[in-house]
CSV table of C-alpha atoms and ligand atoms in Angstrom, one decimal:
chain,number,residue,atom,x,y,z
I,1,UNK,CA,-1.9,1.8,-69.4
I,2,UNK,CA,-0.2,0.4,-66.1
I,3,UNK,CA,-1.9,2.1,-62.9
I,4,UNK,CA,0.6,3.0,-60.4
I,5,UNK,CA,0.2,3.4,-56.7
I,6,UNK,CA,0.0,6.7,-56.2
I,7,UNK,CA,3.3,7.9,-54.2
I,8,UNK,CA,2.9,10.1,-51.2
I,9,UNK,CA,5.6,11.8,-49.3
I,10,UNK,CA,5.3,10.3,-45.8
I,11,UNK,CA,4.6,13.7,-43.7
I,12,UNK,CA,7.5,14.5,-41.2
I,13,UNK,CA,6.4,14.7,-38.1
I,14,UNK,CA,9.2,16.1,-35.7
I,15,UNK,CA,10.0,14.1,-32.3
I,16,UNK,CA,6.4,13.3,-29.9
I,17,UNK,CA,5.6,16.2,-27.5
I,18,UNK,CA,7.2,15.3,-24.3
I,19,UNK,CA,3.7,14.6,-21.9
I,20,UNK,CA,3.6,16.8,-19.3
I,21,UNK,CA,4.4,14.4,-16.1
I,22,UNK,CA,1.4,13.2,-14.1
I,23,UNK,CA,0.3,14.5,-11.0
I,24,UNK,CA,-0.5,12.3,-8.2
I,25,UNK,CA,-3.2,12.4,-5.3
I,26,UNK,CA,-2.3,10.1,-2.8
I,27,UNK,CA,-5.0,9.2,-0.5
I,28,UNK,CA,-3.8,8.3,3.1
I,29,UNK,CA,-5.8,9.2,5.5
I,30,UNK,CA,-8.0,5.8,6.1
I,31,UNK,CA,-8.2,4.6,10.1
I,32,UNK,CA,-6.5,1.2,9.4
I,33,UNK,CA,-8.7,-0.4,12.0
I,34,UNK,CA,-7.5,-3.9,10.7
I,35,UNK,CA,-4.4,-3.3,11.0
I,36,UNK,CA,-4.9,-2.5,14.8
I,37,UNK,CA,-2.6,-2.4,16.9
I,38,UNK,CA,-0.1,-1.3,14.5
I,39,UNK,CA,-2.3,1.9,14.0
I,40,UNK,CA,-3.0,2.8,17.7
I,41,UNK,CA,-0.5,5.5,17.3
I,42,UNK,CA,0.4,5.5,13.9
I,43,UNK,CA,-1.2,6.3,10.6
I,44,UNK,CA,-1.2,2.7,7.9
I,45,UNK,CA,1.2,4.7,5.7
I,46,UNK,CA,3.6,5.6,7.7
I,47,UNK,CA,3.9,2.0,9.4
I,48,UNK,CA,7.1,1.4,8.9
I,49,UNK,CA,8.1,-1.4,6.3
I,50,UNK,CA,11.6,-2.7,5.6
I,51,UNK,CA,12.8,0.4,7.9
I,52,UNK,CA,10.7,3.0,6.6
I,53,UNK,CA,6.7,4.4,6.6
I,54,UNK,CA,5.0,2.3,4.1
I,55,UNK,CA,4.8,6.1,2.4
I,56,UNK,CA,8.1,6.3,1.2
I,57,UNK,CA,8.0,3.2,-0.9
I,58,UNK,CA,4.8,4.6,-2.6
I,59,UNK,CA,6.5,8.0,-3.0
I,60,UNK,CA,9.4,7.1,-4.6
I,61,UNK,CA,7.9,4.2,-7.3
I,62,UNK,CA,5.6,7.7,-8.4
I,63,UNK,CA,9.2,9.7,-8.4
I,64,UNK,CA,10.5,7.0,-10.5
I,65,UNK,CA,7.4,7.0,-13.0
I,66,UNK,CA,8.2,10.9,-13.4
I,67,UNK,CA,5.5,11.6,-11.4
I,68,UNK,CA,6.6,15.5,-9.2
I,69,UNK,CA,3.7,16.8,-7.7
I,70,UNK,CA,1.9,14.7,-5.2
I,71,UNK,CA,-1.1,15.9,-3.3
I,72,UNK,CA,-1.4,13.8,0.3
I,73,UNK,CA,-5.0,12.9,1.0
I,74,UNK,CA,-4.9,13.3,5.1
I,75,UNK,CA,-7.4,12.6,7.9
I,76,UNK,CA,-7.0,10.2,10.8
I,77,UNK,CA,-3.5,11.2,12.7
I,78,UNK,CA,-2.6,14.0,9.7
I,79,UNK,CA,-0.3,15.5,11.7
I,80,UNK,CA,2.9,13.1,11.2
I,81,UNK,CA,3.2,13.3,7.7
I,82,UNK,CA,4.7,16.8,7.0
I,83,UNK,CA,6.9,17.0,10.0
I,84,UNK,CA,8.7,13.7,8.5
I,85,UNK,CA,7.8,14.5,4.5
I,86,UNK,CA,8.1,18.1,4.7
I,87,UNK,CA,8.0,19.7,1.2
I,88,UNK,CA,9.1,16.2,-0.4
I,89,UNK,CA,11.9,17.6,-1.8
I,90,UNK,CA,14.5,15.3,-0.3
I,91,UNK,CA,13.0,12.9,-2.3
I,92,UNK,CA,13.0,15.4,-5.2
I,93,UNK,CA,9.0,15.7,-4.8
I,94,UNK,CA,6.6,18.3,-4.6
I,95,UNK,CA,4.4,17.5,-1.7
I,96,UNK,CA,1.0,19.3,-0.6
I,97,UNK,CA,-1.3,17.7,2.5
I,98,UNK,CA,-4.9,18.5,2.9
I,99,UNK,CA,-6.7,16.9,5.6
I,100,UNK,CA,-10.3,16.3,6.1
I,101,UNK,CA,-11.9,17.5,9.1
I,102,UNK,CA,-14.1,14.7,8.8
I,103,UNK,CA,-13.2,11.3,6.8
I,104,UNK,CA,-14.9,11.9,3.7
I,105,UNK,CA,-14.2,8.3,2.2
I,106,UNK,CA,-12.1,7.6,-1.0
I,107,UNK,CA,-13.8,9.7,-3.4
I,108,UNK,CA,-14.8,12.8,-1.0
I,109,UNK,CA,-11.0,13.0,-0.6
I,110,UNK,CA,-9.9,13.0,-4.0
I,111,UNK,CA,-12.8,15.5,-4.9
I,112,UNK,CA,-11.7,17.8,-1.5
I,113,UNK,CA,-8.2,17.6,-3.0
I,114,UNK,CA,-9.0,19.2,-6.6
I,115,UNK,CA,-8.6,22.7,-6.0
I,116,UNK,CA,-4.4,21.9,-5.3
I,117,UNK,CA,-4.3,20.3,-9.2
I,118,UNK,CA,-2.9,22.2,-11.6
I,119,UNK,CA,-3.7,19.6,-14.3
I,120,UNK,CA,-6.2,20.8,-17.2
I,121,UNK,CA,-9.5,19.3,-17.5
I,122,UNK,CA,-8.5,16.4,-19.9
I,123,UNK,CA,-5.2,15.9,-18.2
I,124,UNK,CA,-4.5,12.8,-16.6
I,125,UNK,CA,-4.1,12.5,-12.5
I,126,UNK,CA,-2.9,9.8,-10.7
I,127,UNK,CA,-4.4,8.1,-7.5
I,128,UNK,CA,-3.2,6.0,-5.3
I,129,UNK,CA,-4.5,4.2,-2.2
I,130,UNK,CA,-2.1,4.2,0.6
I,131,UNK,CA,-1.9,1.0,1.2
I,132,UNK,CA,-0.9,-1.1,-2.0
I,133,UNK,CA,2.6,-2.5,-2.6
I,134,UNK,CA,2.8,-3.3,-5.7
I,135,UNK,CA,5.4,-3.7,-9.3
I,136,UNK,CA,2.8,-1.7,-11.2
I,137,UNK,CA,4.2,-0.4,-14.0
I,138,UNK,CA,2.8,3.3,-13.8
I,139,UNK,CA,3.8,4.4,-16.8
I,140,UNK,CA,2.2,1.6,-18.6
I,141,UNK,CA,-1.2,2.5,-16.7
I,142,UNK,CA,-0.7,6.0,-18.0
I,143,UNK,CA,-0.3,4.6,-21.5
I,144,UNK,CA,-3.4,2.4,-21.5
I,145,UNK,CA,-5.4,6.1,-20.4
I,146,UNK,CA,-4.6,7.6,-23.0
I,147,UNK,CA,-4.4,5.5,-25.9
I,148,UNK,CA,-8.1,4.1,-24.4
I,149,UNK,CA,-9.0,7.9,-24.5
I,150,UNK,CA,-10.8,6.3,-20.9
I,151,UNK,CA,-12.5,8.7,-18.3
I,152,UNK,CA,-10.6,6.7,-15.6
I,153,UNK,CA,-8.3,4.1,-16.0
I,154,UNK,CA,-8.0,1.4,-13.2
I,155,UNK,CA,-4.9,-1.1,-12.6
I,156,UNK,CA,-6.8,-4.6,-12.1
I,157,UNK,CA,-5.0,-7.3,-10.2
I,158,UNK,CA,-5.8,-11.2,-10.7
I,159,UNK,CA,-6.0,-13.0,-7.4
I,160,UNK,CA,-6.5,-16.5,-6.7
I,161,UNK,CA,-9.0,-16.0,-3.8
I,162,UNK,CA,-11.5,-12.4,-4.6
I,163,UNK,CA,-14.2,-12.8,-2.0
I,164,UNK,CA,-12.2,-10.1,0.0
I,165,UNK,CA,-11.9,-7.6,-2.9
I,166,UNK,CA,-13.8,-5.7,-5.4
I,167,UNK,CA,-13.9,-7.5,-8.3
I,168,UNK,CA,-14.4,-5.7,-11.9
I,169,UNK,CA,-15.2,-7.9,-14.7
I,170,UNK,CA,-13.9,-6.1,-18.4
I,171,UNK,CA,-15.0,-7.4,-21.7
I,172,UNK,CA,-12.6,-8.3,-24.6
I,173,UNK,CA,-11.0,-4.4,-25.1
I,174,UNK,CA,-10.5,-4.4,-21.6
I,175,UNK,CA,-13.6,-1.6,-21.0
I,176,UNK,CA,-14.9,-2.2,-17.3
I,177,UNK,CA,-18.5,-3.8,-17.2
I,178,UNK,CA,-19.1,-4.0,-13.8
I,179,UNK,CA,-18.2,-3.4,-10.3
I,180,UNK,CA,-18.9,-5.9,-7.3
I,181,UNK,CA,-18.6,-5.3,-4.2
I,182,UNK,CA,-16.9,-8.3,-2.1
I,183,UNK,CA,-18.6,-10.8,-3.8
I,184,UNK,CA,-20.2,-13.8,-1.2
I,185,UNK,CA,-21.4,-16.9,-3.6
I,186,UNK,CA,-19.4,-18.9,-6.4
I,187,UNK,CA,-22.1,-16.8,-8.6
I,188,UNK,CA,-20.9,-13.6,-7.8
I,189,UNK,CA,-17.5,-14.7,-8.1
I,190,UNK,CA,-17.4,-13.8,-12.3
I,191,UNK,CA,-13.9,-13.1,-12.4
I,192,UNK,CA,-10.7,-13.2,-10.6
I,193,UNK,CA,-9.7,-9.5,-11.5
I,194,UNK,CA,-9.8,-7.2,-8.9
I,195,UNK,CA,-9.8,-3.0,-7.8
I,196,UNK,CA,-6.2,-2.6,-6.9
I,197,UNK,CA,-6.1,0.7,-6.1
I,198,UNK,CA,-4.6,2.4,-8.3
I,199,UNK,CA,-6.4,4.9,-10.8
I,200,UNK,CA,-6.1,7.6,-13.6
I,201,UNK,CA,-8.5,10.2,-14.1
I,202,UNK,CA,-9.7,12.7,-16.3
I,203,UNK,CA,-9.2,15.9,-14.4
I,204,UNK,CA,-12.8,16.9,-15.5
I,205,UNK,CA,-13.8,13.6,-13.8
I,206,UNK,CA,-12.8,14.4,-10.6
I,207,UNK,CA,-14.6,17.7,-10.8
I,208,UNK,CA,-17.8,15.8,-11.2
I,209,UNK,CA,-17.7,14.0,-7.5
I,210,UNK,CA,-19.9,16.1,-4.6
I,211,UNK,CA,-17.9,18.1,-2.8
I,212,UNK,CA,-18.5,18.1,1.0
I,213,UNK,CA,-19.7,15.1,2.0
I,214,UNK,CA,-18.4,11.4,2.6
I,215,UNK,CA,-18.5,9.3,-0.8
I,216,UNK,CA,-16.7,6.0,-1.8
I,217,UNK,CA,-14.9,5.7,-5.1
I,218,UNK,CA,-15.3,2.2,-5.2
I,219,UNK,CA,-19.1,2.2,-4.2
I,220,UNK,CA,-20.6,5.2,-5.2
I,221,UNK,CA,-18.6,7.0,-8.0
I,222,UNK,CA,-17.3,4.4,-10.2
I,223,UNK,CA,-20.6,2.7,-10.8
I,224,UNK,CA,-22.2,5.6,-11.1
I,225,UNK,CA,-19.7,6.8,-13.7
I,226,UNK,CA,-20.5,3.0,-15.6
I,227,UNK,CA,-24.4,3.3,-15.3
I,228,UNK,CA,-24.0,7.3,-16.8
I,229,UNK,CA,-22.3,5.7,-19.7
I,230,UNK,CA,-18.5,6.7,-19.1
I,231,UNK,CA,-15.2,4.7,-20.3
I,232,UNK,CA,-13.4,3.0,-17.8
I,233,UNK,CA,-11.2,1.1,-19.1
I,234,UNK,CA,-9.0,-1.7,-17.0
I,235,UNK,CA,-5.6,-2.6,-17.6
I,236,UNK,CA,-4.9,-6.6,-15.7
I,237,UNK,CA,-1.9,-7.1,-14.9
I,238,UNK,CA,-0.1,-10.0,-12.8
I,239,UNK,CA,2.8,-7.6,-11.4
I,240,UNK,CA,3.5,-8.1,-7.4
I,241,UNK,CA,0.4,-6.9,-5.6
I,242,UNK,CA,-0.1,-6.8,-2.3
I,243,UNK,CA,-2.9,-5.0,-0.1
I,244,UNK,CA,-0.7,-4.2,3.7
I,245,UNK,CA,-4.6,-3.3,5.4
I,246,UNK,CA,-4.1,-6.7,7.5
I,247,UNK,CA,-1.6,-8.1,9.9
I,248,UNK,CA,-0.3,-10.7,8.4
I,249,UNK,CA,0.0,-8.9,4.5
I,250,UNK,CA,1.9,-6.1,6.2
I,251,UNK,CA,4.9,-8.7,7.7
I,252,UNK,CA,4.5,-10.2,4.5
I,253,UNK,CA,5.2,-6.9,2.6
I,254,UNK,CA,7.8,-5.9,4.8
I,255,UNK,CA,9.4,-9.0,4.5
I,256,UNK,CA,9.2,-9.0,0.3
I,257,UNK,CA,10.8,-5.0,0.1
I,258,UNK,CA,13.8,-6.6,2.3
I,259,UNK,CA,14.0,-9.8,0.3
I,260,UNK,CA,13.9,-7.7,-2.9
I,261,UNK,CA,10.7,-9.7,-4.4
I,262,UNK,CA,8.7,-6.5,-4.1
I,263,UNK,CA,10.2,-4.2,-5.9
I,264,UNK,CA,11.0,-0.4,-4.2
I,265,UNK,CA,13.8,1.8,-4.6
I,266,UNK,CA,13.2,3.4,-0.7
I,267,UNK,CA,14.8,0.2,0.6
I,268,UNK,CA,17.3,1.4,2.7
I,269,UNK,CA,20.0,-1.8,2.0
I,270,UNK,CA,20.7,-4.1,-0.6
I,271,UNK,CA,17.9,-7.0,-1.1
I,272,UNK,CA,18.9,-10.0,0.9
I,273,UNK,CA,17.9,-12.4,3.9
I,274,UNK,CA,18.0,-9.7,6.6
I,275,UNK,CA,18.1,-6.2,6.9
I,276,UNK,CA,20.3,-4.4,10.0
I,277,UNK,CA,20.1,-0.7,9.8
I,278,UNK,CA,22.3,1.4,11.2
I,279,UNK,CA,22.0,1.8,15.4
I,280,UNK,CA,20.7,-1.8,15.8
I,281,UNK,CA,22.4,-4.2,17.8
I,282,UNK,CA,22.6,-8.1,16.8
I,283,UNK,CA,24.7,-10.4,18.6
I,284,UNK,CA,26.7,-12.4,16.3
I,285,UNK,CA,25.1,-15.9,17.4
I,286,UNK,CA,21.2,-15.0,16.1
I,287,UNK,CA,20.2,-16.1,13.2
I,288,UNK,CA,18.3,-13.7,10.8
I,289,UNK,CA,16.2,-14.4,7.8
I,290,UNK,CA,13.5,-14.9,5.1
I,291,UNK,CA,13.6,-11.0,5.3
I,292,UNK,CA,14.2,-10.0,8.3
I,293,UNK,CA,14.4,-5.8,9.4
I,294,UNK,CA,16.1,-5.0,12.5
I,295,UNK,CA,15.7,-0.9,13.2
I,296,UNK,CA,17.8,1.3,14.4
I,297,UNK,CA,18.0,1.3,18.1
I,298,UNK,CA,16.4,-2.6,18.2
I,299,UNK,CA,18.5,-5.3,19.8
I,300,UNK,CA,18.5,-9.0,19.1
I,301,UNK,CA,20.4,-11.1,22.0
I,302,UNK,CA,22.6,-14.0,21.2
I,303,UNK,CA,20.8,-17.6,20.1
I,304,UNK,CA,17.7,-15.5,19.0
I,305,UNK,CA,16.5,-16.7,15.6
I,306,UNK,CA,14.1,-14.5,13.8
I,307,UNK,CA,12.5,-15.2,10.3
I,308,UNK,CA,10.3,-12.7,8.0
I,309,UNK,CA,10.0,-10.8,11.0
I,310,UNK,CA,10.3,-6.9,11.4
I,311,UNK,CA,11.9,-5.2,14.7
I,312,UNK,CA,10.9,-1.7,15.1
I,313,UNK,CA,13.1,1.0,16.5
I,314,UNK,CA,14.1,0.3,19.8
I,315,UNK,CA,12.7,-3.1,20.9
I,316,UNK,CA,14.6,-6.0,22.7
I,317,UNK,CA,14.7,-9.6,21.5
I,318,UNK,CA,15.8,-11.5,24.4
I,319,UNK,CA,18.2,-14.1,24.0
I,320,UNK,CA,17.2,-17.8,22.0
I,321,UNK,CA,13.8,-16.4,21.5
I,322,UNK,CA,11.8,-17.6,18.3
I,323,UNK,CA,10.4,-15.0,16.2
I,324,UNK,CA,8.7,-16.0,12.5
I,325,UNK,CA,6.5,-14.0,10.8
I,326,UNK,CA,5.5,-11.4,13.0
I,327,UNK,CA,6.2,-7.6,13.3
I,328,UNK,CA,7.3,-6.4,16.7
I,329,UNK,CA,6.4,-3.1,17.9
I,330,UNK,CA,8.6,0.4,18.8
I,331,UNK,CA,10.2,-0.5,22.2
I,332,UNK,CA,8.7,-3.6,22.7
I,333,UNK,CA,10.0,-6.2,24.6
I,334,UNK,CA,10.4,-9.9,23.8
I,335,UNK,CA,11.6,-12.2,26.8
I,336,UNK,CA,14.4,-15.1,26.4
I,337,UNK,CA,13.0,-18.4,24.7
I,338,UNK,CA,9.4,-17.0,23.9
I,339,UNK,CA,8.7,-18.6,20.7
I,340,UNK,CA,6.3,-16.1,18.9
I,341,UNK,CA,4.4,-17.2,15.2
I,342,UNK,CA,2.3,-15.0,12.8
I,343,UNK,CA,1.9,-12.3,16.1
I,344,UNK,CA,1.8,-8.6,15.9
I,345,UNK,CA,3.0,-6.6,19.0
I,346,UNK,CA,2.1,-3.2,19.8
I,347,UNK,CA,4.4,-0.6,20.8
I,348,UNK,CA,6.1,-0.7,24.3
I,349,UNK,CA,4.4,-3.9,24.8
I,350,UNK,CA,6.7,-6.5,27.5
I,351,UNK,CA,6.1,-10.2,26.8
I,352,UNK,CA,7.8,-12.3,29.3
I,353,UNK,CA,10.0,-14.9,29.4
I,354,UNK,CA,9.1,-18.2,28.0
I,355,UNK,CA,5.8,-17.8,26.3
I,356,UNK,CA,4.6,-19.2,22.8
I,357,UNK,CA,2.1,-17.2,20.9
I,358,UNK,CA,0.5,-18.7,17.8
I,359,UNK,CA,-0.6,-16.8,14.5
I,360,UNK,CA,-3.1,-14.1,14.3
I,361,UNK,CA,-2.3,-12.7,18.3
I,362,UNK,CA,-2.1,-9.5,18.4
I,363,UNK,CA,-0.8,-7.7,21.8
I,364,UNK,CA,-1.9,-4.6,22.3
I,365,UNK,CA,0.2,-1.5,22.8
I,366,UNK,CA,1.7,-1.2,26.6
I,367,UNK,CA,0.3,-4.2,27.7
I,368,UNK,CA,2.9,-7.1,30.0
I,369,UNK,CA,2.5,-10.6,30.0
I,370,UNK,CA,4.7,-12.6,32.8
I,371,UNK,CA,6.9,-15.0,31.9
I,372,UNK,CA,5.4,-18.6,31.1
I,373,UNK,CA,1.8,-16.9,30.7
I,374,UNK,CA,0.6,-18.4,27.4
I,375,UNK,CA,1.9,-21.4,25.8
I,376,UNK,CA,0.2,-24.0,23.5
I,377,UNK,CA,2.9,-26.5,23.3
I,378,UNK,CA,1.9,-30.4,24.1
I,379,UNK,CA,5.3,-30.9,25.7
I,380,UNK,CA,4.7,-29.9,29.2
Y,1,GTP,P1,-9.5,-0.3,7.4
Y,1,GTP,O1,-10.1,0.6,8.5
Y,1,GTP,O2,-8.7,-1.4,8.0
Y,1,GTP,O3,-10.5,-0.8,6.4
Y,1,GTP,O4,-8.5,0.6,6.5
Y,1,GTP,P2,-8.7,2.0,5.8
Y,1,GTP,O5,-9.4,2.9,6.8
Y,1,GTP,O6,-7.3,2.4,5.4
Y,1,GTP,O7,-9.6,1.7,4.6
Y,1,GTP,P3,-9.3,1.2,3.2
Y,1,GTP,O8,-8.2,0.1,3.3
Y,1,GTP,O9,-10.6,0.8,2.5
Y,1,GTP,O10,-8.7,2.5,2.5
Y,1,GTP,C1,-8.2,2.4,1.2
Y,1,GTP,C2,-7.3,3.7,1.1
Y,1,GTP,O11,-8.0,4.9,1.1
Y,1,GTP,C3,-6.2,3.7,2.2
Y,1,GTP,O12,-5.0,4.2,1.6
Y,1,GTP,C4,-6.8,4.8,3.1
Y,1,GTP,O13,-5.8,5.5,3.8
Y,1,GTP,C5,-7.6,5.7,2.2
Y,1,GTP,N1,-8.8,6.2,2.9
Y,1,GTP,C6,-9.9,5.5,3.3
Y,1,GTP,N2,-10.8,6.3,3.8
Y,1,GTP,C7,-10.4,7.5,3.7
Y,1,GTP,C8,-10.9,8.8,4.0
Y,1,GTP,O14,-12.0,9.0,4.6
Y,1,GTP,N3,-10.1,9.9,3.7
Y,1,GTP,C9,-8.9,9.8,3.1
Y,1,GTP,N4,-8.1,10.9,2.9
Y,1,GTP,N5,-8.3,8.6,2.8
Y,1,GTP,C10,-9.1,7.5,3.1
């Protein structure tokens, strides 16, 4: 007698059950104090970079993921983001803002934000700091949640140098073990995966945070989500990932969106060397590179040669001035020959004639410096 596998008829299942897209919280409503004095007047997100707030980069990766409904996470200066985002619907978004009448940290504003879900409790929601450019793939993030069956699922990001991040260590199926804070000796440094802001919860999760009063997701509700036992589960990639909350990352983000290594589709232009919007003014003779955003209303005077460097809306680049790496505020002014490196100037500033700033000045809005003023050069 020969024993035959038994034969089953393979069970037809019809096509998957479309997934309901994601909603998204987006939380925006940090001080940006590093970032000062870019955020004297002006909200981190809606900085502009490559020609537009931060924001819009952020809001249209999430419209290209599928993601429609995005709740806005508002505190410090909430009032310019829905006269310029209105209802999101010109970039075909559903937009809500609620603001905080006091700052109440990371995870005190995604928990004052849950009443505007409409998610079910095991749905998945989306949240975003405000201040990450990065090539995450969000639908792979989703994905990951829900094959893990996690309680939250965070995008880790592997940097060279962590001491200035959150790093959180996973084991071999990528389950978190750990969170540590900013870690100070080699000992503490146990991985090079860090928090990159970027998270999905279970809706019933975010139920579970105190209303009402100031708490850190990083600090307070993730570890105590490990130490109760919950899944969080991490998902490392090495995508482009950039945190804008300093000087220097936010010319360097600008300056990748305009270059096309930093992948948006709010760019307003084709990826190249330079980007001149529409109103600005360039005399044919400067030289613009490595990324280069020139706003509407700007103007860059002949022999000026600027590199990786952003010109907000109606500032004045005097002529054969030097300009690399550096983001120059709304209405400044840069004098002729001033040679400026790795400087950030704040809006309406004036800096005269012949000067030479090194990296990591930072003028603050309004202020004037005369002509000759500061220079480091050995030649005179
Ligand atoms: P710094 O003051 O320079 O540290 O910047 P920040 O205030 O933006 O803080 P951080 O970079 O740690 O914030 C991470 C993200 O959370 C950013 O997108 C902030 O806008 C946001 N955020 C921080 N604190 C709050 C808050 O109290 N309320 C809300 N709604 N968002 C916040």
């Amino acid at each position: 007698m020969t024993l035959t596998e038994p034969t089953t008829t393979p069970k037809t299942t019809g096509p998957a059950e479309p997934a309901a897209p994601a909603e998204a919280i987006l939380l925006v409503g940090g001080k940006g104090t590093r970032l000062r004095p870019l955020t004297v007047n002006t909200p981190k997100p809606m900085v502009p970079a490559a020609g537009v707030p931060f924001l819009t980069h952020q809001l249209a990766r999430a419209r290209a993921a599928g993601v429609e409904h995005i709740v806005l996470a508002t505190s410090y200066l909430a009032e310019v983001f829905e006269p310029y985002f209105g209802d999101g619907s010109d970039l075909g978004l559903h937009l809500e803002y609620v603001t905080e009448a006091e700052p109440l940290g990371t995870g005190g504003a995604i928990r004052n934000v849950a009443s505007r879900l409409r998610s079910g409790p095991d749905d998945p929601v989306l949240v975003f700091n405000g201040d990450i450019l990065t090539g995450l793939d969000i639908g792979a993030l989703l994905d990951v949640h829900r094959t893990s069956g996690a309680d939250v699922s965070l995008h880790l990001s592997r940097v060279e140098d962590p001491r200035a991040f959150g790093l959180v260590p996973t084991d071999a199926d990528g389950r978190v073990t750990a969170f540590l804070e900013k870690p100070q000796t080699p000992e503490e440094i146990v991985t090079d995966q860090i928090n990159a802001g970027a998270y999905v919860f279970r809706r019933s999760v975010i139920d579970t945070i105190p209303a009402g009063r100031p708490v850190s997701v990083e600090r307070e509700t993730f570890p105590d989500l490990l130490a109760a036992g919950a899944h969080l589960q991490g998902m490392v990639d090495s995508t482009y990932w950039l945190d804008l909350g300093t000087p220097q990352a936010f010319v360097r983000g600008s300056a990748d969106l305009v270059l096309g290594t930093a992948p948006s589709p709010a760019v307003p232009g084709r990826p190249g060397e330079y980007l001149v919007m529409p109103g600005a003014e360039v005399a044919p003779d400067a030289k613009l590179s490595g990324g280069t955003v020139v706003s509407p209303g700007a103007v860059v005077a002949p022999g000026a040669r600027l590199h990786a460097t952003a010109v907000l809306p109606g500032a004045r680049i005097e002529a054969d001035a030097r300009i690399t790496d550096s983001y120059i505020g709304p209405a400044a002014v840069i004098g002729a020959r001033t040679t400026l490196t790795g400087v950030v100037v704040g809006d309406t500033a004036h800096i005269g004639p012949d000067n030479e700033l090194t990296p990591g000045a930072r003028i603050w809005c309004n202020t004037t410096l005369p002509a000759r003023s500061i220079r480091f050069s050995s030649d005179e």
